Amino acid sequence: MMTLIARQRTDPEETRCRILEVAENFFRSIGYQKTSVADIASELGMSPANIYRFFPSKGAINECICGRIVKEVAEIAFAIARSSDPAPEKLTRLLTAIHEHNKATLIKEKRAHEMVAVAMQENWSTIKAHLEQMTTIIEGVIREGVAAGDFDVDDPAEAARSVKAAFVPFLHPLMIEHCLRFHDDTEERLREQLRFILRGLGKRS
Amino acid sequence: MMTLIARQRTDPEETRCRILEVAENFFRSIGYQKTSVADIASELGMSPANIYRFFPSKGAINECICGRIVKEVAEIAFAIARSSDPAPEKLTRLLTAIHEHNKATLIKEKRAHEMVAVAMQENWSTIKAHLEQMTTIIEGVIREGVAAGDFDVDDPAEAARSVKAAFVPFLHPLMIEHCLRFHDDTEERLREQLRFILRGLGKRS
């Protein structure tokens, strides 16, 4: 009877969201490894058993957080891909926006590295699906550019893979950090790389 | 008197080399963190104090090993840059050779990652100097290509930086591993990326 009343009082979806929010704060502040399900439960005034009703493990919580992070990135890319700019400008804006977003969310906080590393190990299918989605979005922009005569490319899917690979130092969380450390002039390097990529797509400057 | 005789019996340079060799084997097999100077000394039948006569710390040993590894890479690049091939072929061979070398020496052995990570943290100046040297070698090849009319590039130094950045997924030890994991077709991806880079340098196919 008690359980029934408690269940009616809080929306399960809301509880799930609160668990994810609190867990993400812990992962970003004290780190994924050092956070226990008991810490998350205690912060929410819940029992660990209650958390396990929503997520079977800490890994399952991290997978959800990881899924949310990559969904955010994909939405940024989609929004720019849907805009009406010419393809070269769109591609430049899209790559720059994701670089800025990853820098802000995955680099500033030192602990976020650990989340990325864990996701790479444990949620590879989420990351892989995300990378494929990003390549597809880029391919769409390249196709538009070819249709408009801005790009000269035989195989837009191949070109999209090459563009993504050529931009890895500015996209991959671990590489952005090395890049920021190696160069005082990351902004200028970013512009250089975007110019080089547009040339690789056959855009004459 | 004893010391004098002992010193005459072994060449200090030879001892240094043996220390580095044994240390590198330990770092590659049990890992950098788990290896102690005592382990290295014991394997050589020496006292730790004797090791410290040659290297002030384990970090200093790792710095030497790291320096040797990057020197090997630079020598491969130099040898190809000095050959008489046309610049586009030379650049393709050079980048492929370094990819293959890094894959063979830094990926196969799982512990080598830790060496790379430690080097990134503790011997950044060695790595930085190495990356600058590699960019200079690439710049030389690009200049030759421009002179021969194979490439169409305004700023060879900028182009060299862009080429290196565009090839990071195939050069950087941590990225090669991700790449091998993500793609079953790394060889085809490598060829695609090389084609894209040559197009970025203004080579018409």
mmCIF file of N, CA, C and O in Angstrom, chain A residues 23-40 52 57-62 65 110-123:
data_model
loop_
_atom_site.group_PDB
_atom_site.id
_atom_site.type_symbol
_atom_site.label_atom_id
_atom_site.label_comp_id
_atom_site.label_asym_id
_atom_site.label_seq_id
_atom_site.Cartn_x
_atom_site.Cartn_y
_atom_site.Cartn_z
ATOM 1 N N ALA A 23 23.937 11.567 -11.291
ATOM 2 C CA ALA A 23 25.064 10.706 -11.663
ATOM 3 C C ALA A 23 26.063 11.474 -12.525
ATOM 4 O O ALA A 23 27.271 11.419 -12.292
ATOM 5 N N GLU A 24 25.558 12.233 -13.507
ATOM 6 C CA GLU A 24 26.462 12.983 -14.379
ATOM 7 C C GLU A 24 27.279 13.990 -13.581
ATOM 8 O O GLU A 24 28.480 14.149 -13.808
ATOM 9 N N ASN A 25 26.626 14.662 -12.614
ATOM 10 C CA ASN A 25 27.376 15.599 -11.760
ATOM 11 C C ASN A 25 28.496 14.895 -11.005
ATOM 12 O O ASN A 25 29.610 15.409 -10.918
ATOM 13 N N PHE A 26 28.182 13.710 -10.472
ATOM 14 C CA PHE A 26 29.219 12.934 -9.768
ATOM 15 C C PHE A 26 30.347 12.543 -10.728
ATOM 16 O O PHE A 26 31.522 12.726 -10.420
ATOM 17 N N PHE A 27 29.986 11.986 -11.889
ATOM 18 C CA PHE A 27 30.999 11.542 -12.850
ATOM 19 C C PHE A 27 31.912 12.698 -13.249
ATOM 20 O O PHE A 27 33.113 12.532 -13.399
ATOM 21 N N ARG A 28 31.316 13.897 -13.420
ATOM 22 C CA ARG A 28 32.094 15.043 -13.858
ATOM 23 C C ARG A 28 32.914 15.659 -12.721
ATOM 24 O O ARG A 28 33.888 16.353 -12.972
ATOM 25 N N SER A 29 32.477 15.459 -11.480
ATOM 26 C CA SER A 29 33.217 16.098 -10.378
ATOM 27 C C SER A 29 34.212 15.140 -9.722
ATOM 28 O O SER A 29 35.405 15.421 -9.668
ATOM 29 N N ILE A 30 33.762 13.969 -9.263
ATOM 30 C CA ILE A 30 34.728 13.079 -8.610
ATOM 31 C C ILE A 30 35.198 11.949 -9.526
ATOM 32 O O ILE A 30 36.162 11.263 -9.215
ATOM 33 N N GLY A 31 34.542 11.774 -10.686
ATOM 34 C CA GLY A 31 34.989 10.770 -11.653
ATOM 35 C C GLY A 31 34.102 9.537 -11.663
ATOM 36 O O GLY A 31 33.471 9.205 -10.664
ATOM 37 N N TYR A 32 34.093 8.850 -12.808
ATOM 38 C CA TYR A 32 33.225 7.681 -12.985
ATOM 39 C C TYR A 32 33.605 6.553 -12.038
ATOM 40 O O TYR A 32 32.756 5.983 -11.356
ATOM 41 N N GLN A 33 34.908 6.231 -11.967
ATOM 42 C CA GLN A 33 35.341 5.080 -11.173
ATOM 43 C C GLN A 33 35.035 5.277 -9.691
ATOM 44 O O GLN A 33 34.626 4.343 -9.015
ATOM 45 N N LYS A 34 35.249 6.504 -9.206
ATOM 46 C CA LYS A 34 35.101 6.746 -7.764
ATOM 47 C C LYS A 34 33.653 6.903 -7.319
ATOM 48 O O LYS A 34 33.364 6.916 -6.126
ATOM 49 N N THR A 35 32.742 7.072 -8.285
ATOM 50 C CA THR A 35 31.325 7.224 -7.932
ATOM 51 C C THR A 35 30.703 5.846 -7.745
ATOM 52 O O THR A 35 30.901 4.961 -8.573
ATOM 53 N N SER A 36 29.932 5.668 -6.659
ATOM 54 C CA SER A 36 29.204 4.408 -6.483
ATOM 55 C C SER A 36 27.710 4.675 -6.621
ATOM 56 O O SER A 36 27.254 5.814 -6.478
ATOM 57 N N VAL A 37 26.955 3.613 -6.894
ATOM 58 C CA VAL A 37 25.497 3.747 -6.962
ATOM 59 C C VAL A 37 24.973 4.240 -5.604
ATOM 60 O O VAL A 37 24.024 5.032 -5.541
ATOM 61 N N ALA A 38 25.628 3.826 -4.513
ATOM 62 C CA ALA A 38 25.239 4.286 -3.175
ATOM 63 C C ALA A 38 25.370 5.809 -3.045
ATOM 64 O O ALA A 38 24.514 6.457 -2.434
ATOM 65 N N ASP A 39 26.447 6.391 -3.640
ATOM 66 C CA ASP A 39 26.609 7.858 -3.611
ATOM 67 C C ASP A 39 25.429 8.541 -4.297
ATOM 68 O O ASP A 39 24.887 9.533 -3.790
ATOM 69 N N ILE A 40 25.079 8.013 -5.446
ATOM 70 C CA ILE A 40 23.990 8.609 -6.233
ATOM 71 C C ILE A 40 22.674 8.498 -5.445
ATOM 72 O O ILE A 40 21.930 9.474 -5.317
ATOM 73 N N TYR A 52 18.402 0.719 -8.610
ATOM 74 C CA TYR A 52 18.483 -0.478 -9.462
ATOM 75 C C TYR A 52 17.138 -0.822 -10.110
ATOM 76 O O TYR A 52 17.094 -1.579 -11.072
ATOM 77 N N SER A 57 22.712 -1.188 -13.538
ATOM 78 C CA SER A 57 24.110 -1.041 -13.097
ATOM 79 C C SER A 57 24.585 0.390 -13.313
ATOM 80 O O SER A 57 23.924 1.179 -14.003
ATOM 81 N N LYS A 58 25.741 0.694 -12.733
ATOM 82 C CA LYS A 58 26.357 2.003 -12.955
ATOM 83 C C LYS A 58 26.684 2.173 -14.438
ATOM 84 O O LYS A 58 26.527 3.267 -14.997
ATOM 85 N N GLY A 59 27.099 1.072 -15.057
ATOM 86 C CA GLY A 59 27.400 1.092 -16.498
ATOM 87 C C GLY A 59 26.182 1.498 -17.318
ATOM 88 O O GLY A 59 26.297 2.247 -18.293
ATOM 89 N N ALA A 60 24.989 1.020 -16.903
ATOM 90 C CA ALA A 60 23.756 1.355 -17.632
ATOM 91 C C ALA A 60 23.449 2.848 -17.493
ATOM 92 O O ALA A 60 22.967 3.490 -18.430
ATOM 93 N N ILE A 61 23.749 3.409 -16.298
ATOM 94 C CA ILE A 61 23.558 4.856 -16.099
ATOM 95 C C ILE A 61 24.487 5.622 -17.035
ATOM 96 O O ILE A 61 24.080 6.549 -17.736
ATOM 97 N N ASN A 62 25.755 5.189 -17.075
ATOM 98 C CA ASN A 62 26.727 5.877 -17.924
ATOM 99 C C ASN A 62 26.348 5.787 -19.396
ATOM 100 O O ASN A 62 26.528 6.738 -20.156
ATOM 101 N N ILE A 65 23.809 8.449 -20.098
ATOM 102 C CA ILE A 65 24.424 9.779 -20.109
ATOM 103 C C ILE A 65 25.190 9.968 -21.418
ATOM 104 O O ILE A 65 25.089 10.995 -22.086
ATOM 105 N N LYS A 110 38.097 18.070 -16.173
ATOM 106 C CA LYS A 110 39.115 17.038 -16.309
ATOM 107 C C LYS A 110 38.505 15.629 -16.215
ATOM 108 O O LYS A 110 38.911 14.716 -16.916
ATOM 109 N N ARG A 111 37.493 15.489 -15.356
ATOM 110 C CA ARG A 111 36.904 14.176 -15.127
ATOM 111 C C ARG A 111 36.122 13.660 -16.332
ATOM 112 O O ARG A 111 35.852 12.469 -16.426
ATOM 113 N N ALA A 112 35.722 14.583 -17.205
ATOM 114 C CA ALA A 112 34.927 14.173 -18.362
ATOM 115 C C ALA A 112 35.722 13.234 -19.268
ATOM 116 O O ALA A 112 35.171 12.388 -19.963
ATOM 117 N N HIS A 113 37.054 13.351 -19.226
ATOM 118 C CA HIS A 113 37.924 12.430 -19.978
ATOM 119 C C HIS A 113 37.650 10.988 -19.632
ATOM 120 O O HIS A 113 37.634 10.120 -20.482
ATOM 121 N N GLU A 114 37.504 10.791 -18.325
ATOM 122 C CA GLU A 114 37.272 9.437 -17.847
ATOM 123 C C GLU A 114 35.953 8.910 -18.398
ATOM 124 O O GLU A 114 35.858 7.756 -18.810
ATOM 125 N N MET A 115 34.920 9.793 -18.441
ATOM 126 C CA MET A 115 33.624 9.388 -19.002
ATOM 127 C C MET A 115 33.787 8.977 -20.457
ATOM 128 O O MET A 115 33.223 7.984 -20.904
ATOM 129 N N VAL A 116 34.564 9.773 -21.202
ATOM 130 C CA VAL A 116 34.784 9.470 -22.619
ATOM 131 C C VAL A 116 35.512 8.131 -22.747
ATOM 132 O O VAL A 116 35.115 7.268 -23.531
ATOM 133 N N ALA A 117 36.558 7.954 -21.936
ATOM 134 C CA ALA A 117 37.344 6.719 -22.001
ATOM 135 C C ALA A 117 36.476 5.507 -21.660
ATOM 136 O O ALA A 117 36.542 4.475 -22.350
ATOM 137 N N VAL A 118 35.634 5.645 -20.631
ATOM 138 C CA VAL A 118 34.748 4.540 -20.251
ATOM 139 C C VAL A 118 33.748 4.265 -21.374
ATOM 140 O O VAL A 118 33.510 3.108 -21.745
ATOM 141 N N ALA A 119 33.199 5.333 -21.942
ATOM 142 C CA ALA A 119 32.235 5.164 -23.034
ATOM 143 C C ALA A 119 32.880 4.437 -24.216
ATOM 144 O O ALA A 119 32.279 3.567 -24.835
ATOM 145 N N MET A 120 34.150 4.798 -24.511
ATOM 146 C CA MET A 120 34.882 4.154 -25.617
ATOM 147 C C MET A 120 35.020 2.650 -25.363
ATOM 148 O O MET A 120 34.968 1.846 -26.277
ATOM 149 N N GLN A 121 35.247 2.318 -24.104
ATOM 150 C CA GLN A 121 35.421 0.911 -23.750
ATOM 151 C C GLN A 121 34.080 0.179 -23.678
ATOM 152 O O GLN A 121 33.927 -0.889 -24.235
ATOM 153 N N GLU A 122 33.126 0.784 -22.958
ATOM 154 C CA GLU A 122 31.922 0.035 -22.588
ATOM 155 C C GLU A 122 30.712 0.313 -23.464
ATOM 156 O O GLU A 122 29.799 -0.489 -23.521
ATOM 157 N N ASN A 123 30.665 1.490 -24.096
ATOM 158 C CA ASN A 123 29.487 1.817 -24.910
ATOM 159 C C ASN A 123 29.898 2.073 -26.352
ATOM 160 O O ASN A 123 29.470 3.030 -26.987
#
